[in-house]
């Protein structure tokens, strides 16, 4: 780890050390602004090990994948190949989608389509369409974590469940929206999502650590490890789940990246290098979610900070890994982070994760008197 000895650097290092103490195995943090970069890590890369997580390590970025996917869809909109407010069923008639569901609604989570990874009913009951690591299906997911799901299969399973609301009349986070976005991209371009992503985003931005794994369980070196805790004959067992087939969260959260690549991507996106200004403005226009101080655009959350500022972000967490991606609206200051932990079906890490997000945003975007970013080395 390479840091300077300024007060700001010490504060950031102390923050990630305290996040580790709250329940995580390891944390890597990267902060960039016009003055330079700060990068550091704390905790351990592996249970029982002594080495810290690599600052250039790969991480499963989960729902940060949505921002990449939304950007690609909007590039096709810019080219006139997709209309943002056209019915999705015009391109994907095979699913019999409600004709009122538009491309915008997919990206904005206003389609009402059931989330195949789980919906919460009014009485608190969680309904899962497929096994996921959380709730009653946790052990089933663990035992079948190398199973491959086809995107079409996930959509069909979701559509077999009742819609959450009439299209355009509410907001509900649904991974199904982004599987449909993937299929839309592939139908319109005639190429795989991975090919289009490499051609349009990964290649042009030089994101050498970013991978669309499809159904491969592998994660490139270097990386920290992810774990899962479960009960077996009334005994607690912990298993390494670093290798897993991510097709269960296809396009809603299956990509792999690094903190450096995430910083490069969100800075380029908000800096206007990937989308024309009108579409970037559409992407960042907030739509109410019902979550305090957190609205949603098209593939990004629009967060109001404690100090009343605006931050564009997306985060993701699933099965032992988490990734954070925040930026000022102009892309000039970014916070990206990778976390690894021991996960479980009860989501025991959830409170610590929410607190970590809040703490890091406060430290980087709300302190204000002095910039924490300094040249590495």
PDB file of N, CA and C in Angstrom, residues 107-110 171 173 282-305 309-315:
ATOM      1  N   UNK A 107     -34.426   0.629 -17.988  1.00  0.00           N
ATOM      2  CA  UNK A 107     -33.231   1.250 -17.411  1.00  0.00           C
ATOM      3  C   UNK A 107     -33.547   1.973 -16.102  1.00  0.00           C
ATOM      4  N   UNK A 108     -34.782   2.405 -15.942  1.00  0.00           N
ATOM      5  CA  UNK A 108     -35.197   3.219 -14.792  1.00  0.00           C
ATOM      6  C   UNK A 108     -35.837   2.389 -13.674  1.00  0.00           C
ATOM      7  N   UNK A 109     -36.077   1.108 -13.923  1.00  0.00           N
ATOM      8  CA  UNK A 109     -36.770   0.220 -12.975  1.00  0.00           C
ATOM      9  C   UNK A 109     -38.209   0.659 -12.725  1.00  0.00           C
ATOM     10  N   UNK A 110     -38.874   1.121 -13.758  1.00  0.00           N
ATOM     11  CA  UNK A 110     -40.279   1.511 -13.637  1.00  0.00           C
ATOM     12  C   UNK A 110     -41.192   0.630 -14.488  1.00  0.00           C
ATOM     13  N   UNK A 171     -41.902   2.449  -8.855  1.00  0.00           N
ATOM     14  CA  UNK A 171     -40.471   2.153  -8.978  1.00  0.00           C
ATOM     15  C   UNK A 171     -40.162   0.923  -8.145  1.00  0.00           C
ATOM     16  N   UNK A 173     -36.821  -1.984  -7.934  1.00  0.00           N
ATOM     17  CA  UNK A 173     -35.533  -2.462  -8.441  1.00  0.00           C
ATOM     18  C   UNK A 173     -35.674  -3.909  -8.904  1.00  0.00           C
ATOM     19  N   UNK A 282     -30.303  12.864 -19.523  1.00  0.00           N
ATOM     20  CA  UNK A 282     -31.418  11.936 -19.289  1.00  0.00           C
ATOM     21  C   UNK A 282     -31.020  10.862 -18.286  1.00  0.00           C
ATOM     22  N   UNK A 283     -29.809  10.339 -18.458  1.00  0.00           N
ATOM     23  CA  UNK A 283     -29.321   9.274 -17.583  1.00  0.00           C
ATOM     24  C   UNK A 283     -29.301   9.715 -16.121  1.00  0.00           C
ATOM     25  N   UNK A 284     -28.922  10.962 -15.884  1.00  0.00           N
ATOM     26  CA  UNK A 284     -28.731  11.462 -14.523  1.00  0.00           C
ATOM     27  C   UNK A 284     -29.946  12.228 -13.985  1.00  0.00           C
ATOM     28  N   UNK A 285     -31.052  12.232 -14.735  1.00  0.00           N
ATOM     29  CA  UNK A 285     -32.272  12.889 -14.255  1.00  0.00           C
ATOM     30  C   UNK A 285     -32.921  12.011 -13.197  1.00  0.00           C
ATOM     31  N   UNK A 286     -33.102  12.518 -11.982  1.00  0.00           N
ATOM     32  CA  UNK A 286     -33.599  11.670 -10.894  1.00  0.00           C
ATOM     33  C   UNK A 286     -35.082  11.350 -10.998  1.00  0.00           C
ATOM     34  N   UNK A 287     -35.407  10.101 -10.738  1.00  0.00           N
ATOM     35  CA  UNK A 287     -36.792   9.645 -10.632  1.00  0.00           C
ATOM     36  C   UNK A 287     -36.992   9.146  -9.210  1.00  0.00           C
ATOM     37  N   UNK A 288     -38.086   9.520  -8.553  1.00  0.00           N
ATOM     38  CA  UNK A 288     -38.282   9.118  -7.155  1.00  0.00           C
ATOM     39  C   UNK A 288     -38.320   7.599  -6.975  1.00  0.00           C
ATOM     40  N   UNK A 289     -37.646   7.130  -5.926  1.00  0.00           N
ATOM     41  CA  UNK A 289     -37.611   5.699  -5.612  1.00  0.00           C
ATOM     42  C   UNK A 289     -38.367   5.363  -4.337  1.00  0.00           C
ATOM     43  N   UNK A 290     -38.604   6.379  -3.524  1.00  0.00           N
ATOM     44  CA  UNK A 290     -39.152   6.120  -2.201  1.00  0.00           C
ATOM     45  C   UNK A 290     -38.077   5.941  -1.161  1.00  0.00           C
ATOM     46  N   UNK A 291     -36.803   5.872  -1.597  1.00  0.00           N
ATOM     47  CA  UNK A 291     -35.676   5.785  -0.679  1.00  0.00           C
ATOM     48  C   UNK A 291     -35.234   7.204  -0.342  1.00  0.00           C
ATOM     49  N   UNK A 292     -35.141   7.577   0.926  1.00  0.00           N
ATOM     50  CA  UNK A 292     -34.768   8.953   1.280  1.00  0.00           C
ATOM     51  C   UNK A 292     -33.439   9.378   0.669  1.00  0.00           C
ATOM     52  N   UNK A 293     -33.431  10.549   0.030  1.00  0.00           N
ATOM     53  CA  UNK A 293     -32.225  11.165  -0.529  1.00  0.00           C
ATOM     54  C   UNK A 293     -31.553  10.322  -1.603  1.00  0.00           C
ATOM     55  N   UNK A 294     -32.275   9.380  -2.197  1.00  0.00           N
ATOM     56  CA  UNK A 294     -31.684   8.532  -3.222  1.00  0.00           C
ATOM     57  C   UNK A 294     -32.699   8.245  -4.311  1.00  0.00           C
ATOM     58  N   UNK A 295     -32.556   8.932  -5.436  1.00  0.00           N
ATOM     59  CA  UNK A 295     -33.415   8.712  -6.592  1.00  0.00           C
ATOM     60  C   UNK A 295     -32.657   7.888  -7.628  1.00  0.00           C
ATOM     61  N   UNK A 296     -33.339   7.546  -8.723  1.00  0.00           N
ATOM     62  CA  UNK A 296     -32.707   6.708  -9.748  1.00  0.00           C
ATOM     63  C   UNK A 296     -32.883   7.358 -11.109  1.00  0.00           C
ATOM     64  N   UNK A 297     -31.816   7.333 -11.890  1.00  0.00           N
ATOM     65  CA  UNK A 297     -31.883   7.812 -13.258  1.00  0.00           C
ATOM     66  C   UNK A 297     -32.047   6.638 -14.205  1.00  0.00           C
ATOM     67  N   UNK A 298     -31.151   6.525 -15.175  1.00  0.00           N
ATOM     68  CA  UNK A 298     -31.137   5.396 -16.100  1.00  0.00           C
ATOM     69  C   UNK A 298     -29.840   4.630 -15.865  1.00  0.00           C
ATOM     70  N   UNK A 299     -29.884   3.670 -14.961  1.00  0.00           N
ATOM     71  CA  UNK A 299     -28.693   2.889 -14.639  1.00  0.00           C
ATOM     72  C   UNK A 299     -27.780   3.517 -13.604  1.00  0.00           C
ATOM     73  N   UNK A 300     -28.223   4.595 -12.962  1.00  0.00           N
ATOM     74  CA  UNK A 300     -27.443   5.222 -11.897  1.00  0.00           C
ATOM     75  C   UNK A 300     -28.390   5.718 -10.795  1.00  0.00           C
ATOM     76  N   UNK A 301     -27.894   5.709  -9.561  1.00  0.00           N
ATOM     77  CA  UNK A 301     -28.577   6.368  -8.462  1.00  0.00           C
ATOM     78  C   UNK A 301     -28.113   7.821  -8.410  1.00  0.00           C
ATOM     79  N   UNK A 302     -29.018   8.696  -8.013  1.00  0.00           N
ATOM     80  CA  UNK A 302     -28.710  10.111  -7.839  1.00  0.00           C
ATOM     81  C   UNK A 302     -28.887  10.398  -6.344  1.00  0.00           C
ATOM     82  N   UNK A 303     -27.762  10.559  -5.676  1.00  0.00           N
ATOM     83  CA  UNK A 303     -27.730  10.637  -4.215  1.00  0.00           C
ATOM     84  C   UNK A 303     -27.574  12.075  -3.745  1.00  0.00           C
ATOM     85  N   UNK A 304     -28.362  12.461  -2.752  1.00  0.00           N
ATOM     86  CA  UNK A 304     -28.196  13.756  -2.097  1.00  0.00           C
ATOM     87  C   UNK A 304     -27.406  13.536  -0.819  1.00  0.00           C
ATOM     88  N   UNK A 305     -26.245  14.168  -0.703  1.00  0.00           N
ATOM     89  CA  UNK A 305     -25.372  13.949   0.447  1.00  0.00           C
ATOM     90  C   UNK A 305     -25.864  14.723   1.665  1.00  0.00           C
ATOM     91  N   UNK A 309     -25.192  18.172  -1.346  1.00  0.00           N
ATOM     92  CA  UNK A 309     -24.631  18.019  -2.681  1.00  0.00           C
ATOM     93  C   UNK A 309     -25.233  16.830  -3.408  1.00  0.00           C
ATOM     94  N   UNK A 310     -24.865  16.684  -4.674  1.00  0.00           N
ATOM     95  CA  UNK A 310     -25.347  15.573  -5.501  1.00  0.00           C
ATOM     96  C   UNK A 310     -24.187  14.676  -5.893  1.00  0.00           C
ATOM     97  N   UNK A 311     -24.382  13.371  -5.759  1.00  0.00           N
ATOM     98  CA  UNK A 311     -23.391  12.386  -6.178  1.00  0.00           C
ATOM     99  C   UNK A 311     -24.101  11.371  -7.070  1.00  0.00           C
ATOM    100  N   UNK A 312     -23.476  11.032  -8.184  1.00  0.00           N
ATOM    101  CA  UNK A 312     -23.995   9.997  -9.083  1.00  0.00           C
ATOM    102  C   UNK A 312     -23.294   8.694  -8.722  1.00  0.00           C
ATOM    103  N   UNK A 313     -24.049   7.619  -8.572  1.00  0.00           N
ATOM    104  CA  UNK A 313     -23.405   6.400  -8.072  1.00  0.00           C
ATOM    105  C   UNK A 313     -24.171   5.148  -8.480  1.00  0.00           C
ATOM    106  N   UNK A 314     -23.517   4.032  -8.283  1.00  0.00           N
ATOM    107  CA  UNK A 314     -24.153   2.725  -8.235  1.00  0.00           C
ATOM    108  C   UNK A 314     -23.274   1.857  -7.367  1.00  0.00           C
ATOM    109  N   UNK A 315     -23.887   0.985  -6.611  1.00  0.00           N
ATOM    110  CA  UNK A 315     -23.154   0.044  -5.780  1.00  0.00           C
ATOM    111  C   UNK A 315     -23.682  -1.347  -6.054  1.00  0.00           C
TER     112      UNK A 315
END
